[in-house]
């Protein structure tokens, strides 16, 4: 059903510092993705689940001992960065080092266009054998966020509209095509589609609201204050 | 900022068979959520990440040896089940046994209304310190899917519209309120809002399309055929 595509090379697939550490973090995230995929659909016995939970709880405690990443590691989504080659390993949709992410790979294909690909595992199931509609929407938000940033004055999502045409299959390479269409004052209009092979699964429109760099900086400051409060 | 709320009791918080096994699976999923939260924001050293990746890869291989869950364990999202007390432990949004899920807790509050609560960890970050807009949309899809099922003739998402009012904070109890509003032929109209304390963060509308039970059964049959093909 799917055509063969060349793997997309992500614009930000770089490890700017300490590449060995990031390689292991991505490998660990990959391993967690595999465990999540197999765990959700597995009928593993109780004793083994208990031992695994014991081990993971110990690992969660061990992780607490390390310092937190400095925020210089970059934004967690492509929409806000204003730099399409920024470092997105932490993103819950595209981050190679975030086990929540399928991950989606996004690449610029023109001045105002991009293509993205993803394969969703069983762990993302909604209707039988198909991707949860919420994750289809989440993927569109990320892809539309990427193309709105090509406007050069990125913003945050104002309105997201998703029209579901056919159920979106699991375990199948999905191809998203997206474009930044036009602006109207601070509003940036975008659109996207997702296909599985030749089948159009869903379409989306996103209206983003361009915001000043100071507003992002204010969010960062608010974040730092919350972190400090949580650390107390 | 958040008011104190009683914890919501989920309508389907039941383990119909082998409660000990499901308790361990949920515990393992909780431990993975903790590891995901701490891993994404941690500056753990390379050697430790390597050892953790080694161990997780071994566990992924070990999980392969077990049988897969029979589908009788139920649907992965509340929208399709036609039974609000069905078993949703696998859901990527509400499933206590799915490490991808925050998880969201949903409870019916009236004939056509529901309330849901969730706290998103750092792993779900989009804009600095706030929930990725895609996951806000995903949560709405799940909550709207739940209330449309209160119509008694559940369907699948046709159109999802999300209007973002304010950035939605991480680490804060979010409160979703949702209602099934009316039907028009096979179309089921729903709406929802999400608040963090008194702040309205986003609003959503969902139009669902009621589909015959046979259509769900066809999806299940298609799923079984794919699974058989993948197992070959």
Tab-separated table of C-alpha atoms in Angstrom, chain B:
chain	number	residue	atom	x	y	z
B	1	UNK	CA	-3.287	28.654	40.859
B	2	UNK	CA	-5.209	25.367	40.727
B	3	UNK	CA	-8.115	24.700	43.046
B	4	UNK	CA	-8.061	21.487	45.017
B	5	UNK	CA	-10.300	18.888	43.360
B	6	UNK	CA	-11.320	15.454	44.527
B	7	UNK	CA	-9.543	12.847	42.402
B	8	UNK	CA	-11.874	11.736	39.598
B	9	UNK	CA	-12.878	8.098	39.665
B	10	UNK	CA	-12.724	6.781	36.152
B	11	UNK	CA	-15.811	4.899	35.006
B	12	UNK	CA	-13.644	2.087	33.628
B	13	UNK	CA	-11.098	1.796	36.386
B	14	UNK	CA	-11.646	-1.924	36.636
B	15	UNK	CA	-9.509	-4.927	35.971
B	16	UNK	CA	-11.957	-7.510	34.764
B	17	UNK	CA	-9.583	-10.435	34.761
B	18	UNK	CA	-6.210	-11.140	36.345
B	19	UNK	CA	-6.140	-7.972	38.465
B	20	UNK	CA	-2.642	-8.747	39.787
B	21	UNK	CA	-1.177	-8.764	36.287
B	22	UNK	CA	-2.883	-5.525	35.319
B	23	UNK	CA	-1.771	-3.899	38.553
B	24	UNK	CA	1.845	-4.705	37.659
B	25	UNK	CA	1.384	-3.535	34.082
B	26	UNK	CA	0.013	-0.226	35.322
B	27	UNK	CA	2.882	0.003	37.811
B	28	UNK	CA	5.371	-0.606	35.014
B	29	UNK	CA	3.651	2.044	32.876
B	30	UNK	CA	3.838	4.484	35.814
B	31	UNK	CA	7.560	3.750	36.203
B	32	UNK	CA	8.073	4.347	32.459
B	33	UNK	CA	6.191	7.661	32.705
B	34	UNK	CA	8.547	8.670	35.508
B	35	UNK	CA	11.629	7.620	33.504
B	36	UNK	CA	10.338	9.460	30.398
B	37	UNK	CA	9.676	12.625	32.447
B	38	UNK	CA	13.112	12.557	34.063
B	39	UNK	CA	15.042	11.303	31.042
B	40	UNK	CA	13.866	14.020	28.656
B	41	UNK	CA	14.981	16.814	30.960
B	42	UNK	CA	18.030	15.072	32.491
B	43	UNK	CA	21.695	15.590	31.763
B	44	UNK	CA	22.563	11.958	32.626
B	45	UNK	CA	26.083	10.781	31.704
B	46	UNK	CA	26.809	8.714	28.585
B	47	UNK	CA	27.823	5.494	30.392
B	48	UNK	CA	24.670	5.355	32.432
B	49	UNK	CA	22.527	6.029	29.358
B	50	UNK	CA	24.359	3.186	27.571
B	51	UNK	CA	23.705	0.741	30.422
B	52	UNK	CA	20.045	1.763	30.569
B	53	UNK	CA	19.697	1.377	26.781
B	54	UNK	CA	21.340	-2.075	26.959
B	55	UNK	CA	18.893	-3.157	29.673
B	56	UNK	CA	15.826	-1.734	27.892
B	57	UNK	CA	16.801	-3.371	24.592
B	58	UNK	CA	17.096	-6.708	26.394
B	59	UNK	CA	13.685	-6.154	27.933
B	60	UNK	CA	12.210	-5.276	24.533
B	61	UNK	CA	13.548	-8.586	23.200
B	62	UNK	CA	12.172	-10.473	26.197
B	63	UNK	CA	8.688	-8.992	25.665
B	64	UNK	CA	8.690	-10.389	22.113
B	65	UNK	CA	8.540	-13.910	23.593
B	66	UNK	CA	5.063	-13.421	25.102
B	67	UNK	CA	1.729	-13.873	23.367
B	68	UNK	CA	-0.077	-10.720	22.258
B	69	UNK	CA	-3.191	-9.599	24.052
B	70	UNK	CA	-6.403	-10.929	22.679
B	71	UNK	CA	-8.519	-8.113	21.321
B	72	UNK	CA	-11.268	-8.924	23.805
B	73	UNK	CA	-9.393	-6.615	26.165
B	74	UNK	CA	-11.271	-3.833	24.514
B	75	UNK	CA	-10.997	-0.707	22.477
B	76	UNK	CA	-8.131	1.711	22.859
B	77	UNK	CA	-10.260	4.839	23.010
B	78	UNK	CA	-13.491	5.714	24.654
B	79	UNK	CA	-15.118	7.058	21.495
B	80	UNK	CA	-15.628	3.719	19.765
B	81	UNK	CA	-16.561	1.374	22.501
B	82	UNK	CA	-20.264	2.100	22.897
B	83	UNK	CA	-19.699	1.138	26.533
B	84	UNK	CA	-18.279	3.725	28.865
B	85	UNK	CA	-17.245	1.071	31.343
B	86	UNK	CA	-15.166	-0.835	28.782
B	87	UNK	CA	-11.530	-1.545	29.387
B	88	UNK	CA	-9.225	1.223	28.179
B	89	UNK	CA	-5.921	0.403	29.810
B	90	UNK	CA	-4.185	0.429	26.408
B	91	UNK	CA	-5.266	3.924	25.339
B	92	UNK	CA	-2.469	6.375	24.435
B	93	UNK	CA	-4.407	9.175	26.182
B	94	UNK	CA	-6.283	7.569	29.098
B	95	UNK	CA	-4.676	4.135	29.471
B	96	UNK	CA	-3.198	3.485	32.902
B	97	UNK	CA	-1.097	0.705	31.318
B	98	UNK	CA	0.120	2.800	28.358
B	99	UNK	CA	3.273	4.841	29.129
B	100	UNK	CA	2.368	7.326	26.343
B	101	UNK	CA	-0.733	8.469	28.251
B	102	UNK	CA	-0.460	11.379	30.744
B	103	UNK	CA	-2.970	9.639	31.662
B	104	UNK	CA	-6.237	11.602	31.398
B	105	UNK	CA	-9.059	10.587	33.734
B	106	UNK	CA	-12.593	11.050	32.352
B	107	UNK	CA	-15.858	10.725	34.228
B	108	UNK	CA	-19.472	11.241	33.203
B	109	UNK	CA	-21.092	14.170	35.031
B	110	UNK	CA	-24.560	14.115	33.460
B	111	UNK	CA	-26.636	12.584	30.656
B	112	UNK	CA	-24.572	14.395	28.018
B	113	UNK	CA	-21.619	15.817	29.926
B	114	UNK	CA	-18.244	14.747	31.250
B	115	UNK	CA	-15.270	16.135	33.092
B	116	UNK	CA	-11.671	15.097	32.602
B	117	UNK	CA	-8.443	15.872	34.402
B	118	UNK	CA	-4.800	15.525	33.486
B	119	UNK	CA	-1.374	16.774	34.469
B	120	UNK	CA	1.206	16.918	31.686
B	121	UNK	CA	4.872	16.347	32.591
B	122	UNK	CA	7.963	18.034	31.095
B	123	UNK	CA	8.077	15.309	28.438
B	124	UNK	CA	5.003	16.941	26.787
B	125	UNK	CA	6.556	20.389	26.476
B	126	UNK	CA	5.970	22.526	23.383
B	127	UNK	CA	6.384	26.272	24.114
B	128	UNK	CA	8.672	26.813	27.124
B	129	UNK	CA	6.976	25.499	30.277
B	130	UNK	CA	3.715	24.687	28.481
B	131	UNK	CA	1.956	21.722	26.920
B	132	UNK	CA	2.639	21.071	23.228
B	133	UNK	CA	-0.462	22.317	21.376
B	134	UNK	CA	-0.711	18.969	19.612
B	135	UNK	CA	-1.266	17.173	22.905
B	136	UNK	CA	-3.908	19.702	23.927
B	137	UNK	CA	-5.700	18.784	20.667
B	138	UNK	CA	-5.163	15.073	21.313
B	139	UNK	CA	-6.675	15.393	24.791
B	140	UNK	CA	-9.706	17.232	23.369
B	141	UNK	CA	-10.211	14.510	20.756
B	142	UNK	CA	-10.351	11.908	23.520
B	143	UNK	CA	-12.682	13.935	25.761
B	144	UNK	CA	-15.015	14.896	22.887
B	145	UNK	CA	-14.964	11.254	21.763
B	146	UNK	CA	-16.155	10.243	25.201
B	147	UNK	CA	-19.121	12.640	25.266
B	148	UNK	CA	-20.214	11.828	21.705
B	149	UNK	CA	-20.421	8.182	22.799
B	150	UNK	CA	-23.073	9.287	25.321
B	151	UNK	CA	-25.346	9.737	22.269
B	152	UNK	CA	-25.738	5.960	22.274
B	153	UNK	CA	-24.657	5.691	18.630
B	154	UNK	CA	-20.933	6.407	18.750
B	155	UNK	CA	-18.882	7.350	15.764
B	156	UNK	CA	-15.465	8.515	14.711
B	157	UNK	CA	-14.060	12.039	14.627
B	158	UNK	CA	-15.104	13.853	11.439
B	159	UNK	CA	-13.848	17.360	12.249
B	160	UNK	CA	-11.889	18.642	15.228
B	161	UNK	CA	-11.503	22.382	15.829
B	162	UNK	CA	-9.295	23.658	18.636
B	163	UNK	CA	-9.044	27.332	19.563
B	164	UNK	CA	-6.063	28.131	21.745
B	165	UNK	CA	-6.688	31.029	24.150
B	166	UNK	CA	-3.680	30.958	26.504
B	167	UNK	CA	-0.635	28.672	26.762
B	168	UNK	CA	-1.587	25.533	28.727
B	169	UNK	CA	0.781	24.980	31.667
B	170	UNK	CA	2.766	21.831	32.441
B	171	UNK	CA	2.742	20.302	35.947
B	172	UNK	CA	-0.696	21.790	36.677
B	173	UNK	CA	-4.007	19.993	37.025
B	174	UNK	CA	-5.996	20.736	33.878
B	175	UNK	CA	-9.764	20.439	33.986
B	176	UNK	CA	-11.676	19.603	30.813
B	177	UNK	CA	-15.447	20.027	30.673
B	178	UNK	CA	-17.254	18.571	27.675
B	179	UNK	CA	-20.766	18.090	26.347
B	180	UNK	CA	-22.591	16.196	23.626
B	181	UNK	CA	-24.728	19.043	22.227
B	182	UNK	CA	-26.967	17.706	19.442
B	183	UNK	CA	-27.192	15.452	16.413
B	184	UNK	CA	-28.041	16.197	12.788
B	185	UNK	CA	-28.504	12.998	10.821
B	186	UNK	CA	-25.401	10.937	11.483
B	187	UNK	CA	-23.467	13.976	12.728
B	188	UNK	CA	-22.917	14.315	16.454
B	189	UNK	CA	-21.907	17.784	17.682
B	190	UNK	CA	-19.768	18.177	20.780
B	191	UNK	CA	-17.857	20.920	22.574
B	192	UNK	CA	-15.286	21.200	25.342
B	193	UNK	CA	-13.058	23.593	27.229
B	194	UNK	CA	-9.912	23.215	29.275
B	195	UNK	CA	-9.066	25.336	32.305
B	196	UNK	CA	-5.951	25.589	34.461
B	197	UNK	CA	-7.393	26.954	37.667
B	198	UNK	CA	-9.603	29.857	36.550
B	199	UNK	CA	-7.741	30.401	33.292
B	200	UNK	CA	-9.448	29.212	30.094
B	201	UNK	CA	-6.579	27.723	28.057
B	202	UNK	CA	-8.400	26.352	25.014
B	203	UNK	CA	-11.812	25.479	23.554
B	204	UNK	CA	-12.774	22.764	21.106
B	205	UNK	CA	-15.588	21.590	18.892
B	206	UNK	CA	-15.845	18.104	17.510
B	207	UNK	CA	-18.165	16.791	14.838
B	208	UNK	CA	-18.350	13.023	14.994
B	209	UNK	CA	-19.913	10.779	12.388
B	210	UNK	CA	-21.971	7.959	13.816
B	211	UNK	CA	-21.093	4.690	12.143
B	212	UNK	CA	-22.740	1.302	12.169
B	213	UNK	CA	-21.359	-1.435	14.387
B	214	UNK	CA	-20.542	-3.358	11.198
B	215	UNK	CA	-18.034	-0.672	10.238
B	216	UNK	CA	-16.155	-1.099	13.528
B	217	UNK	CA	-16.313	-4.855	13.045
B	218	UNK	CA	-14.813	-4.411	9.566
B	219	UNK	CA	-11.946	-2.379	11.092
B	220	UNK	CA	-11.390	-5.151	13.620
B	221	UNK	CA	-11.314	-7.773	10.867
B	222	UNK	CA	-8.865	-5.650	8.857
B	223	UNK	CA	-6.732	-5.306	11.987
B	224	UNK	CA	-6.718	-9.073	12.568
B	225	UNK	CA	-5.694	-9.667	8.931
B	226	UNK	CA	-2.809	-7.156	9.229
B	227	UNK	CA	-1.663	-8.725	12.498
B	228	UNK	CA	-1.635	-12.157	10.872
B	229	UNK	CA	0.355	-10.763	7.947
B	230	UNK	CA	2.871	-9.077	10.298
B	231	UNK	CA	3.247	-12.297	12.294
B	232	UNK	CA	4.249	-14.292	9.177
